[in-house]
Amino acid sequence: MIKRSFFALSQPRLHYDLLEPDPKEPESIPVPASLTLLIHEEIDSGKQALIQKGDPVQQGEKIKLYEDSTVYAISPVSGTIKLFDTYSDDFGNTATYVIITHDPAKPTEPSSFTPEETLEFADDFLRTLPGDLPFETLARKDLKIDTIVVTCSDTDILSTSNQFIACKYAEEIKKGALLLKKITGVTKLCLTLPENLDLESEFTNFLVFKTSPDYPSALPAMVMKDHLNMVPVPGKTPEEQGVCFIRPEALVSLSRVYESRKPVFEKIITVMDKTGSQRRVKAVIGTPLSKILNTFNIHVNEMDRIIIGGPMTGFATFTPHHPVVGDMDMVIVQDRDIVPELSDYPCINCGKCVRICPANVPVNILVRYLEADQYEEAADKYDLESCIECGLCAYVCTARIPLYQYIRLGKHELMSLRA
Ligand code: SF4
Ligand code: SF4
C-alpha cells in the first residue's frame, strides 16, 4: 500500500482542464528495441508454460502463459521473447512482464487476422486494444448491460487525452460506436463532453451529457447520478447496474481494426513533467515509460515518483520500465522535493473530509476502522462501499492522512475477504 498522498503537485486544482484551442498532433515515440507486455497472471512453476525465453513472436500474435489462461496480450511487434519478470501492484497483486526484443526485419502481422463482427471474436482478440475496450465485461452472461457511456470528458483533472481524441477523431468514434452496437447489441449510446467544449454537433447519434468543469462531475458514479438518474448502488460496479463506461480511444481503435483489418497498437497519453508542463504523445503498447521520459529528457531520480493516471485517482508505479498499457491516459512525474512525506499525524476531527465527500461518507470515522483493518465493519456501518473514489477527502485532509489510499486498499481487502 502507498502510505502517501499524491496531492502535492505545485498547483493542485479542483477543476478539469479544458482542451486548448487547435491542439497539436501528439509527438510520436519510435517503436523501442525492447517492449514489455503486461499479462495479469502470475507465473506458476507448477504449470506447463506455453511460451519460453527465446521463442519467436509475430506482430499480432496472441500471447498466453498457460493453456488454461483466461488473460492474454497481443504482441505489437515481431521479435523474440527475451525474459519474464514479476510485476506487483500497490495491493500486492502479482502479474507478469513479458519482455520482447523487437526485430524489425521479421514479418509483421499474421495474414490470418480476419476480424469478425462478433462478441466472441472481440473478446478473444481485441481486449488489449488502445483505450481498453472492456470486452471481457461486455461478454459476461451474468451482466445485462444496456447502456454504454463514452467518456469524452476526462475523468481526472489535468488530463486532456479523451477531449483531444473526441476533437480529432469524431468520425472514427462514430464508426466504432456503430460497430460496438452491432457486436454487443447494446442500443443506448451516450457520451460525456465538457460543457465548455463545443463539439456536440459532431455527436448527434449519441445522447450527449454535458459535464460541469467542477471535479468530480465526470466520474462514472456522478454521470450515473446526474445524467442517467440512477443511484449508484454501494458495492456494485456500474456494469453490474447495466452501464458500461468506455474511453473514446477504444472506439477509434475498434474502427481502425475493422477498417484496416489489422491489429492496432498506438496509444495516446498526456505526459506531465516535473515542472507541470504537459505534452501529448503517441506510443505503441508495451513501450517502457522510461523510453518516453528519456525522449523528452525527463529524468527520474531516486525518490521521484511516477503516477499513472491523474493526480486525484492515479496510482504510483515503482519502476520507470513499466509499459504503456491500453487504459493509460496520463503519466505524471513528480520531483522528490514535492512528494509529501509520510503522514504520522492523527485525525484532528476538523470535518473537512466529511463536508467535501460527494457520497456523504463519514470519512473521519471510516478511516479509523480501515487503519485497524476492520473492513467488514467499515463497510457495514461506515459506508466504505458508497465511496465513489474521487480522492477529494485526501485532497483536503488537514492531517494529510492518505485517506484515498486507505479506502482503495479497504475495498480491495473487503473483496478478497468476501471471495
Ligand atoms: S474518495 Fe473520499 S471524498 Fe471521495 S467519495 Fe470516497 S470517501 Fe468520499
Ligand atoms: S480531513 Fe483529515 S483530519 Fe480532518 S476529519 Fe477528515 S481525516 Fe480527520
Short mmCIF file of C-alpha atoms and ligand atoms in Angstrom, two decimals:
data_model
loop_
_atom_site.label_atom_id
_atom_site.label_comp_id
_atom_site.label_asym_id
_atom_site.label_seq_id
_atom_site.Cartn_x
_atom_site.Cartn_y
_atom_site.Cartn_z
CA MET A 1 0.00 0.00 0.00
CA ILE A 2 1.18 3.52 -0.75
CA LYS A 3 1.02 5.45 2.51
CA ARG A 4 1.41 8.85 0.96
CA SER A 5 -0.96 11.27 -0.61
CA PHE A 6 -0.29 12.37 -4.21
CA PHE A 7 -1.73 15.82 -3.69
CA ALA A 8 1.38 17.87 -3.65
CA LEU A 9 1.50 18.98 -7.26
CA SER A 10 2.63 22.56 -7.32
CA GLN A 11 -0.80 23.86 -8.28
CA PRO A 12 -3.48 21.33 -7.34
CA ARG A 13 -6.83 22.24 -8.87
CA LEU A 14 -10.36 21.09 -8.46
CA HIS A 15 -11.45 21.98 -11.98
CA TYR A 16 -10.99 19.85 -15.03
CA ASP A 17 -8.57 21.16 -17.64
CA LEU A 18 -10.19 22.14 -20.91
CA LEU A 19 -8.62 21.14 -24.22
CA GLU A 20 -6.63 24.03 -25.71
CA PRO A 21 -7.90 25.56 -28.99
CA ASP A 22 -6.43 24.00 -32.14
CA PRO A 23 -4.48 21.22 -30.38
CA LYS A 24 -1.28 19.94 -32.00
CA GLU A 25 -0.80 16.33 -33.14
CA PRO A 26 0.81 14.16 -30.44
CA GLU A 27 4.55 13.58 -30.67
CA SER A 28 5.34 10.04 -31.86
CA ILE A 29 7.69 7.83 -29.88
CA PRO A 30 9.62 5.39 -32.14
CA VAL A 31 8.95 1.69 -31.53
CA PRO A 32 11.64 0.70 -28.99
CA ALA A 33 14.15 -2.13 -29.40
CA SER A 34 12.61 -3.90 -26.42
CA LEU A 35 8.93 -3.90 -25.38
CA THR A 36 7.25 -5.07 -22.19
CA LEU A 37 3.85 -6.73 -22.27
CA LEU A 38 1.88 -6.87 -19.04
CA ILE A 39 -0.16 -10.06 -18.52
CA HIS A 40 -2.41 -10.08 -15.44
CA GLU A 41 -1.48 -13.59 -14.33
CA GLU A 42 1.40 -14.70 -12.19
CA ILE A 43 3.99 -17.25 -13.19
CA ASP A 44 3.09 -20.67 -11.82
CA SER A 45 6.08 -23.00 -11.84
CA GLY A 46 3.75 -25.97 -11.38
CA LYS A 47 2.19 -25.47 -14.81
CA GLN A 48 3.46 -26.27 -18.28
CA ALA A 49 4.23 -22.85 -19.85
CA LEU A 50 3.13 -22.16 -23.43
CA ILE A 51 5.93 -19.67 -24.03
CA GLN A 52 9.60 -19.64 -23.14
CA LYS A 53 12.61 -17.38 -23.28
CA GLY A 54 13.99 -17.38 -26.84
CA ASP A 55 10.64 -18.15 -28.53
CA PRO A 56 9.91 -16.16 -31.68
CA VAL A 57 6.76 -14.00 -31.71
CA GLN A 58 5.00 -12.36 -34.59
CA GLN A 59 3.28 -8.97 -34.62
CA GLY A 60 -0.39 -9.50 -33.75
CA GLU A 61 0.26 -12.89 -32.09
CA LYS A 62 -1.80 -13.71 -29.01
CA ILE A 63 0.43 -14.45 -26.03
CA LYS A 64 -0.84 -16.55 -23.10
CA LEU A 65 1.18 -18.01 -20.26
CA TYR A 66 -0.69 -21.33 -19.97
CA GLU A 67 -3.23 -23.39 -21.90
CA ASP A 68 -5.96 -22.58 -19.36
CA SER A 69 -5.09 -18.86 -19.06
CA THR A 70 -8.05 -16.54 -19.43
CA VAL A 71 -5.92 -13.42 -19.89
CA TYR A 72 -3.60 -12.60 -22.75
CA ALA A 73 -1.56 -9.93 -24.51
CA ILE A 74 -1.18 -9.27 -28.24
CA SER A 75 2.36 -8.67 -29.40
CA PRO A 76 2.75 -5.25 -31.09
CA VAL A 77 5.99 -6.33 -32.82
CA SER A 78 7.70 -9.34 -34.31
CA GLY A 79 10.77 -10.47 -32.38
CA THR A 80 11.91 -12.84 -29.66
CA ILE A 81 10.91 -13.35 -26.04
CA LYS A 82 13.85 -12.06 -24.03
CA LEU A 83 12.75 -12.69 -20.47
CA PHE A 84 9.92 -12.80 -17.92
CA ASP A 85 9.66 -10.69 -14.81
CA THR A 86 7.17 -10.29 -11.98
CA TYR A 87 5.06 -7.16 -11.54
CA SER A 88 3.35 -6.28 -8.25
CA ASP A 89 0.69 -3.60 -8.00
CA ASP A 90 0.12 -1.42 -4.94
CA PHE A 91 -2.24 -4.00 -3.42
CA GLY A 92 0.37 -6.74 -3.77
CA ASN A 93 -1.39 -8.45 -6.72
CA THR A 94 1.20 -10.05 -8.94
CA ALA A 95 1.27 -10.20 -12.72
CA THR A 96 3.90 -10.96 -15.36
CA TYR A 97 6.02 -8.77 -17.61
CA VAL A 98 6.91 -10.50 -20.88
CA ILE A 99 9.86 -8.65 -22.42
CA ILE A 100 10.20 -8.92 -26.20
CA THR A 101 13.19 -7.93 -28.31
CA HIS A 102 11.85 -6.22 -31.42
CA ASP A 103 13.27 -7.44 -34.72
CA PRO A 104 12.16 -5.05 -37.50
CA ALA A 105 13.47 -7.50 -40.14
CA LYS A 106 10.90 -10.15 -39.17
CA PRO A 107 7.50 -10.26 -40.91
CA THR A 108 4.74 -8.09 -39.50
CA GLU A 109 1.14 -9.02 -38.71
CA PRO A 110 -0.14 -12.52 -39.46
CA SER A 111 -2.07 -12.79 -42.73
CA SER A 112 -4.73 -14.86 -40.94
CA PHE A 113 -6.09 -11.85 -38.98
CA THR A 114 -9.69 -11.57 -40.18
CA PRO A 115 -11.78 -9.59 -37.73
CA GLU A 116 -15.31 -10.91 -37.29
CA GLU A 117 -18.12 -8.70 -36.03
CA THR A 118 -18.94 -10.97 -33.09
CA LEU A 119 -18.54 -10.59 -29.35
CA GLU A 120 -16.69 -13.92 -29.22
CA PHE A 121 -14.04 -12.71 -31.67
CA ALA A 122 -13.73 -9.33 -29.95
CA ASP A 123 -13.32 -10.96 -26.53
CA ASP A 124 -10.81 -13.41 -27.97
CA PHE A 125 -8.55 -10.91 -29.77
CA LEU A 126 -9.42 -7.29 -29.00
CA ARG A 127 -9.32 -6.99 -25.22
CA THR A 128 -5.98 -5.20 -25.19
CA LEU A 129 -6.74 -2.50 -27.78
CA PRO A 130 -5.53 1.05 -27.08
CA GLY A 131 -8.31 2.54 -24.97
CA ASP A 132 -9.00 -0.79 -23.28
CA LEU A 133 -12.42 -1.85 -24.58
CA PRO A 134 -13.82 -4.00 -21.76
CA PHE A 135 -14.89 -6.95 -23.94
CA GLU A 136 -14.36 -9.37 -21.07
CA THR A 137 -17.04 -7.47 -19.13
CA LEU A 138 -19.29 -6.94 -22.15
CA ALA A 139 -19.19 -10.69 -22.86
CA ARG A 140 -20.23 -11.70 -19.33
CA LYS A 141 -23.53 -13.56 -19.44
CA ASP A 142 -24.45 -12.58 -15.86
CA LEU A 143 -24.44 -8.86 -16.67
CA LYS A 144 -27.23 -7.11 -18.52
CA ILE A 145 -25.50 -4.06 -19.95
CA ASP A 146 -27.98 -1.88 -21.81
CA THR A 147 -26.17 1.49 -21.78
CA ILE A 148 -22.72 2.48 -22.99
CA VAL A 149 -21.26 5.85 -21.97
CA VAL A 150 -18.27 7.14 -23.94
CA THR A 151 -16.16 9.33 -21.64
CA CYS A 152 -15.05 12.20 -23.86
CA SER A 153 -14.82 14.27 -20.66
CA ASP A 154 -11.59 13.22 -18.95
CA THR A 155 -12.40 11.68 -15.60
CA ASP A 156 -9.42 13.11 -13.66
CA ILE A 157 -8.10 16.66 -13.54
CA LEU A 158 -5.06 17.76 -15.60
CA SER A 159 -5.57 15.16 -18.37
CA THR A 160 -7.00 16.19 -21.73
CA SER A 161 -6.37 12.92 -23.62
CA ASN A 162 -10.04 12.00 -24.02
CA GLN A 163 -11.09 15.50 -25.09
CA PHE A 164 -8.28 15.54 -27.63
CA ILE A 165 -9.44 12.23 -29.10
CA ALA A 166 -13.06 13.44 -29.22
CA CYS A 167 -11.94 16.58 -31.04
CA LYS A 168 -9.61 14.92 -33.58
CA TYR A 169 -11.27 11.58 -34.27
CA ALA A 170 -15.02 12.16 -34.07
CA GLU A 171 -15.67 10.23 -37.31
CA GLU A 172 -13.82 7.14 -36.08
CA ILE A 173 -15.58 7.35 -32.71
CA LYS A 174 -18.93 7.25 -34.54
CA LYS A 175 -17.85 4.33 -36.75
CA GLY A 176 -16.50 2.47 -33.72
CA ALA A 177 -19.77 3.08 -31.86
CA LEU A 178 -21.79 1.56 -34.72
CA LEU A 179 -19.52 -1.48 -34.71
CA LEU A 180 -19.78 -1.82 -30.94
CA LYS A 181 -23.57 -1.64 -31.14
CA LYS A 182 -23.55 -4.42 -33.72
CA ILE A 183 -21.10 -6.57 -31.75
CA THR A 184 -22.73 -6.19 -28.34
CA GLY A 185 -26.38 -5.50 -29.16
CA VAL A 186 -26.35 -2.55 -26.72
CA THR A 187 -28.52 0.17 -28.23
CA LYS A 188 -28.35 3.09 -25.80
CA LEU A 189 -25.21 5.07 -26.61
CA CYS A 190 -24.37 8.12 -24.50
CA LEU A 191 -21.33 10.35 -24.47
CA THR A 192 -19.94 12.83 -21.95
CA LEU A 193 -18.50 16.17 -23.10
CA PRO A 194 -17.20 19.07 -21.03
CA GLU A 195 -19.87 21.78 -21.12
CA ASN A 196 -17.33 24.32 -22.41
CA LEU A 197 -16.12 22.15 -25.28
CA ASP A 198 -18.12 22.94 -28.38
CA LEU A 199 -18.31 19.50 -30.03
CA GLU A 200 -21.92 18.49 -29.52
CA SER A 201 -22.80 18.83 -33.22
CA GLU A 202 -20.19 16.14 -34.02
CA PHE A 203 -22.03 13.53 -31.98
CA THR A 204 -25.69 13.76 -32.94
CA ASN A 205 -26.15 9.99 -32.87
CA PHE A 206 -25.29 9.91 -29.15
CA LEU A 207 -27.23 11.08 -26.14
CA VAL A 208 -24.78 13.81 -25.06
CA PHE A 209 -24.24 14.58 -21.37
CA LYS A 210 -22.54 17.93 -20.74
CA THR A 211 -20.36 17.70 -17.64
CA SER A 212 -19.51 20.71 -15.49
CA PRO A 213 -15.89 21.89 -15.10
CA ASP A 214 -16.02 21.07 -11.40
CA TYR A 215 -14.32 17.88 -10.33
CA PRO A 216 -15.67 15.12 -9.92
CA SER A 217 -18.60 15.72 -12.32
CA ALA A 218 -17.18 13.35 -14.99
CA LEU A 219 -16.57 10.34 -12.73
CA PRO A 220 -18.82 7.38 -13.67
CA ALA A 221 -20.82 7.47 -10.42
CA MET A 222 -21.54 11.19 -10.86
CA VAL A 223 -22.58 10.72 -14.51
CA MET A 224 -24.95 7.94 -13.46
CA LYS A 225 -26.46 10.14 -10.77
CA ASP A 226 -26.60 13.45 -12.65
CA HIS A 227 -27.44 12.28 -16.18
CA LEU A 228 -28.89 8.78 -16.03
CA ASN A 229 -30.94 9.45 -12.88
CA MET A 230 -29.54 6.32 -11.29
CA VAL A 231 -28.46 6.00 -7.70
CA PRO A 232 -25.12 4.16 -7.65
CA VAL A 233 -25.67 1.06 -5.50
CA PRO A 234 -22.97 0.62 -2.81
CA GLY A 235 -20.72 -2.32 -3.58
CA LYS A 236 -21.89 -2.63 -7.19
CA THR A 237 -19.94 -1.59 -10.25
CA PRO A 238 -21.65 0.50 -12.96
CA GLU A 239 -21.60 -2.63 -15.17
CA GLU A 240 -23.49 -4.58 -12.51
CA GLN A 241 -26.10 -1.84 -12.79
CA GLY A 242 -26.23 -2.10 -16.59
CA VAL A 243 -23.93 0.79 -17.56
CA CYS A 244 -20.54 0.38 -19.19
CA PHE A 245 -18.14 3.35 -19.39
CA ILE A 246 -15.59 3.31 -22.23
CA ARG A 247 -12.90 5.65 -23.49
CA PRO A 248 -13.36 7.34 -26.89
CA GLU A 249 -9.95 5.96 -27.90
CA ALA A 250 -11.33 2.43 -27.58
CA LEU A 251 -13.89 3.19 -30.30
CA VAL A 252 -11.24 4.77 -32.53
CA SER A 253 -9.13 1.61 -32.15
CA LEU A 254 -12.12 -0.62 -32.90
CA SER A 255 -12.94 1.33 -36.03
CA ARG A 256 -9.30 1.11 -37.22
CA VAL A 257 -9.10 -2.65 -36.65
CA TYR A 258 -12.15 -3.36 -38.80
CA GLU A 259 -11.30 -0.74 -41.43
CA SER A 260 -7.66 -1.80 -41.89
CA ARG A 261 -8.21 -5.47 -40.98
CA LYS A 262 -5.05 -5.25 -38.91
CA PRO A 263 -4.43 -5.11 -35.17
CA VAL A 264 -3.66 -1.61 -33.82
CA PHE A 265 -1.26 -0.71 -31.05
CA GLU A 266 -0.74 3.06 -30.92
CA LYS A 267 -1.90 4.78 -27.74
CA ILE A 268 -2.26 8.49 -26.92
CA ILE A 269 -1.10 9.63 -23.47
CA THR A 270 -0.75 13.02 -21.75
CA VAL A 271 2.69 13.26 -20.12
CA MET A 272 3.36 15.87 -17.42
CA ASP A 273 6.93 16.58 -16.33
CA LYS A 274 8.27 17.82 -13.02
CA THR A 275 7.67 21.47 -13.92
CA GLY A 276 3.99 20.79 -14.65
CA SER A 277 4.43 21.21 -18.39
CA GLN A 278 2.34 18.79 -20.49
CA ARG A 279 2.61 17.18 -23.90
CA ARG A 280 0.61 14.52 -25.71
CA VAL A 281 2.48 11.54 -27.08
CA LYS A 282 1.70 8.54 -29.25
CA ALA A 283 3.44 5.32 -28.25
CA VAL A 284 2.97 1.66 -29.05
CA ILE A 285 1.52 -0.50 -26.28
CA GLY A 286 4.40 -2.16 -24.43
CA THR A 287 6.73 0.86 -24.76
CA PRO A 288 8.52 1.24 -21.40
CA LEU A 289 7.73 4.62 -19.77
CA SER A 290 11.49 5.20 -19.43
CA LYS A 291 11.72 5.37 -23.23
CA ILE A 292 9.08 8.14 -23.35
CA LEU A 293 10.62 10.06 -20.47
CA ASN A 294 14.12 9.82 -21.99
CA THR A 295 12.82 11.15 -25.30
CA PHE A 296 11.82 14.37 -23.53
CA ASN A 297 14.79 14.49 -21.15
CA ILE A 298 12.57 13.90 -18.13
CA HIS A 299 14.98 12.42 -15.60
CA VAL A 300 13.60 10.23 -12.85
CA ASN A 301 15.87 10.34 -9.82
CA GLU A 302 15.76 8.25 -6.69
CA MET A 303 12.64 9.09 -4.61
CA ASP A 304 10.92 10.88 -7.52
CA ARG A 305 7.52 9.48 -8.25
CA ILE A 306 5.79 8.34 -11.45
CA ILE A 307 1.99 8.47 -11.24
CA ILE A 308 -0.14 6.61 -13.76
CA GLY A 309 -3.48 8.34 -14.18
CA GLY A 310 -4.43 11.75 -12.84
CA PRO A 311 -3.42 13.30 -9.52
CA MET A 312 -6.77 12.56 -7.83
CA THR A 313 -7.28 8.91 -8.75
CA GLY A 314 -3.94 7.72 -10.16
CA PHE A 315 -1.50 5.24 -8.65
CA ALA A 316 2.28 5.20 -8.33
CA THR A 317 4.47 2.81 -10.22
CA PHE A 318 7.71 1.70 -8.68
CA THR A 319 9.64 1.36 -11.92
CA PRO A 320 10.13 3.64 -14.93
CA HIS A 321 10.24 0.46 -17.03
CA HIS A 322 6.51 -0.09 -16.54
CA PRO A 323 4.97 -0.24 -20.02
CA VAL A 324 2.29 1.72 -21.81
CA VAL A 325 -0.99 -0.21 -21.45
CA GLY A 326 -4.42 0.19 -23.03
CA ASP A 327 -6.04 2.14 -20.17
CA MET A 328 -3.19 4.60 -19.53
CA ASP A 329 -4.43 8.16 -20.18
CA MET A 330 -1.83 10.15 -18.27
CA VAL A 331 1.62 9.86 -16.72
CA ILE A 332 2.88 12.41 -14.19
CA VAL A 333 6.45 12.67 -12.92
CA GLN A 334 6.77 14.32 -9.51
CA ASP A 335 10.02 15.62 -8.14
CA ARG A 336 11.00 14.09 -4.80
CA ASP A 337 11.07 17.61 -3.28
CA ILE A 338 7.31 17.98 -3.75
CA VAL A 339 6.37 14.39 -2.89
CA PRO A 340 4.80 14.75 0.56
CA GLU A 341 6.37 12.90 3.44
CA LEU A 342 4.66 10.04 5.23
CA SER A 343 1.91 11.37 7.45
CA ASP A 344 2.01 10.14 11.04
CA TYR A 345 -0.41 12.76 12.30
CA PRO A 346 -3.66 11.57 13.81
CA CYS A 347 -7.03 12.82 12.61
CA ILE A 348 -7.87 16.12 14.33
CA ASN A 349 -11.57 15.83 13.56
CA CYS A 350 -11.69 19.01 11.52
CA GLY A 351 -14.53 17.52 9.44
CA LYS A 352 -13.24 18.80 6.09
CA CYS A 353 -13.30 15.29 4.54
CA VAL A 354 -16.91 14.76 5.57
CA ARG A 355 -18.02 18.14 4.22
CA ILE A 356 -16.40 17.65 0.82
CA CYS A 357 -17.39 14.00 0.24
CA PRO A 358 -19.91 13.81 -2.65
CA ALA A 359 -21.14 10.44 -1.37
CA ASN A 360 -21.71 11.59 2.24
CA VAL A 361 -19.33 9.01 3.64
CA PRO A 362 -18.33 9.62 7.30
CA VAL A 363 -14.68 9.51 6.26
CA ASN A 364 -13.21 10.59 9.60
CA ILE A 365 -14.76 7.58 11.35
CA LEU A 366 -14.37 5.21 8.41
CA VAL A 367 -10.62 5.71 8.30
CA ARG A 368 -10.25 4.63 11.94
CA TYR A 369 -11.75 1.25 11.05
CA LEU A 370 -9.61 0.96 7.92
CA GLU A 371 -6.46 1.77 9.90
CA ALA A 372 -7.44 -1.05 12.27
CA ASP A 373 -8.05 -3.46 9.32
CA GLN A 374 -11.74 -3.76 10.27
CA TYR A 375 -13.03 -3.89 6.71
CA GLU A 376 -16.39 -5.62 7.28
CA GLU A 377 -17.33 -3.13 9.95
CA ALA A 378 -16.14 -0.25 7.76
CA ALA A 379 -18.50 -1.48 5.04
CA ASP A 380 -21.47 -2.38 7.24
CA LYS A 381 -21.51 0.68 9.47
CA TYR A 382 -19.47 3.43 7.80
CA ASP A 383 -20.32 3.24 4.09
CA LEU A 384 -16.99 2.07 2.70
CA GLU A 385 -18.73 0.80 -0.42
CA SER A 386 -20.58 4.09 -1.03
CA CYS A 387 -17.27 5.80 -1.76
CA ILE A 388 -17.04 6.75 -5.45
CA GLU A 389 -13.23 7.04 -5.31
CA CYS A 390 -12.89 10.71 -6.15
CA GLY A 391 -9.96 11.32 -3.79
CA LEU A 392 -11.33 14.65 -2.54
CA CYS A 393 -11.14 13.64 1.13
CA ALA A 394 -7.39 13.03 0.88
CA TYR A 395 -7.01 16.29 -1.02
CA VAL A 396 -8.46 18.36 1.82
CA CYS A 397 -7.28 16.36 4.83
CA THR A 398 -5.64 18.68 7.36
CA ALA A 399 -3.60 15.85 8.87
CA ARG A 400 -2.53 14.70 5.37
CA ILE A 401 -3.74 11.18 6.03
CA PRO A 402 -3.70 9.21 2.75
CA LEU A 403 -7.44 8.59 3.02
CA TYR A 404 -7.95 7.65 -0.62
CA GLN A 405 -5.26 5.00 -0.49
CA TYR A 406 -6.74 3.60 2.74
CA ILE A 407 -10.16 3.43 1.11
CA ARG A 408 -8.95 1.72 -2.07
CA LEU A 409 -7.00 -0.81 -0.02
CA GLY A 410 -10.01 -1.32 2.25
CA LYS A 411 -12.27 -2.09 -0.71
CA HIS A 412 -9.69 -4.46 -2.16
CA GLU A 413 -9.30 -6.30 1.14
CA LEU A 414 -13.06 -6.50 1.56
CA MET A 415 -13.38 -8.10 -1.87
CA SER A 416 -10.66 -10.63 -1.00
CA LEU A 417 -12.38 -11.43 2.32
CA ARG A 418 -15.71 -11.99 0.61
CA ALA A 419 -14.14 -14.07 -2.15
S1 SF4 B 1 -12.76 9.29 -2.05
FE1 SF4 B 1 -13.26 10.28 -0.11
S2 SF4 B 1 -14.42 12.11 -0.69
FE2 SF4 B 1 -14.42 10.78 -2.48
S3 SF4 B 1 -16.31 9.59 -2.31
FE3 SF4 B 1 -14.67 8.41 -1.34
S4 SF4 B 1 -14.79 8.92 0.81
FE4 SF4 B 1 -15.92 10.50 -0.30
S1 SF4 B 2 -9.95 15.88 6.99
FE1 SF4 B 2 -8.39 14.52 7.90
S2 SF4 B 2 -8.02 15.43 9.91
FE2 SF4 B 2 -9.95 16.35 9.18
S3 SF4 B 2 -11.58 14.98 9.98
FE3 SF4 B 2 -11.04 14.19 7.98
S4 SF4 B 2 -9.50 12.60 8.39
FE4 SF4 B 2 -9.62 13.90 10.22
#
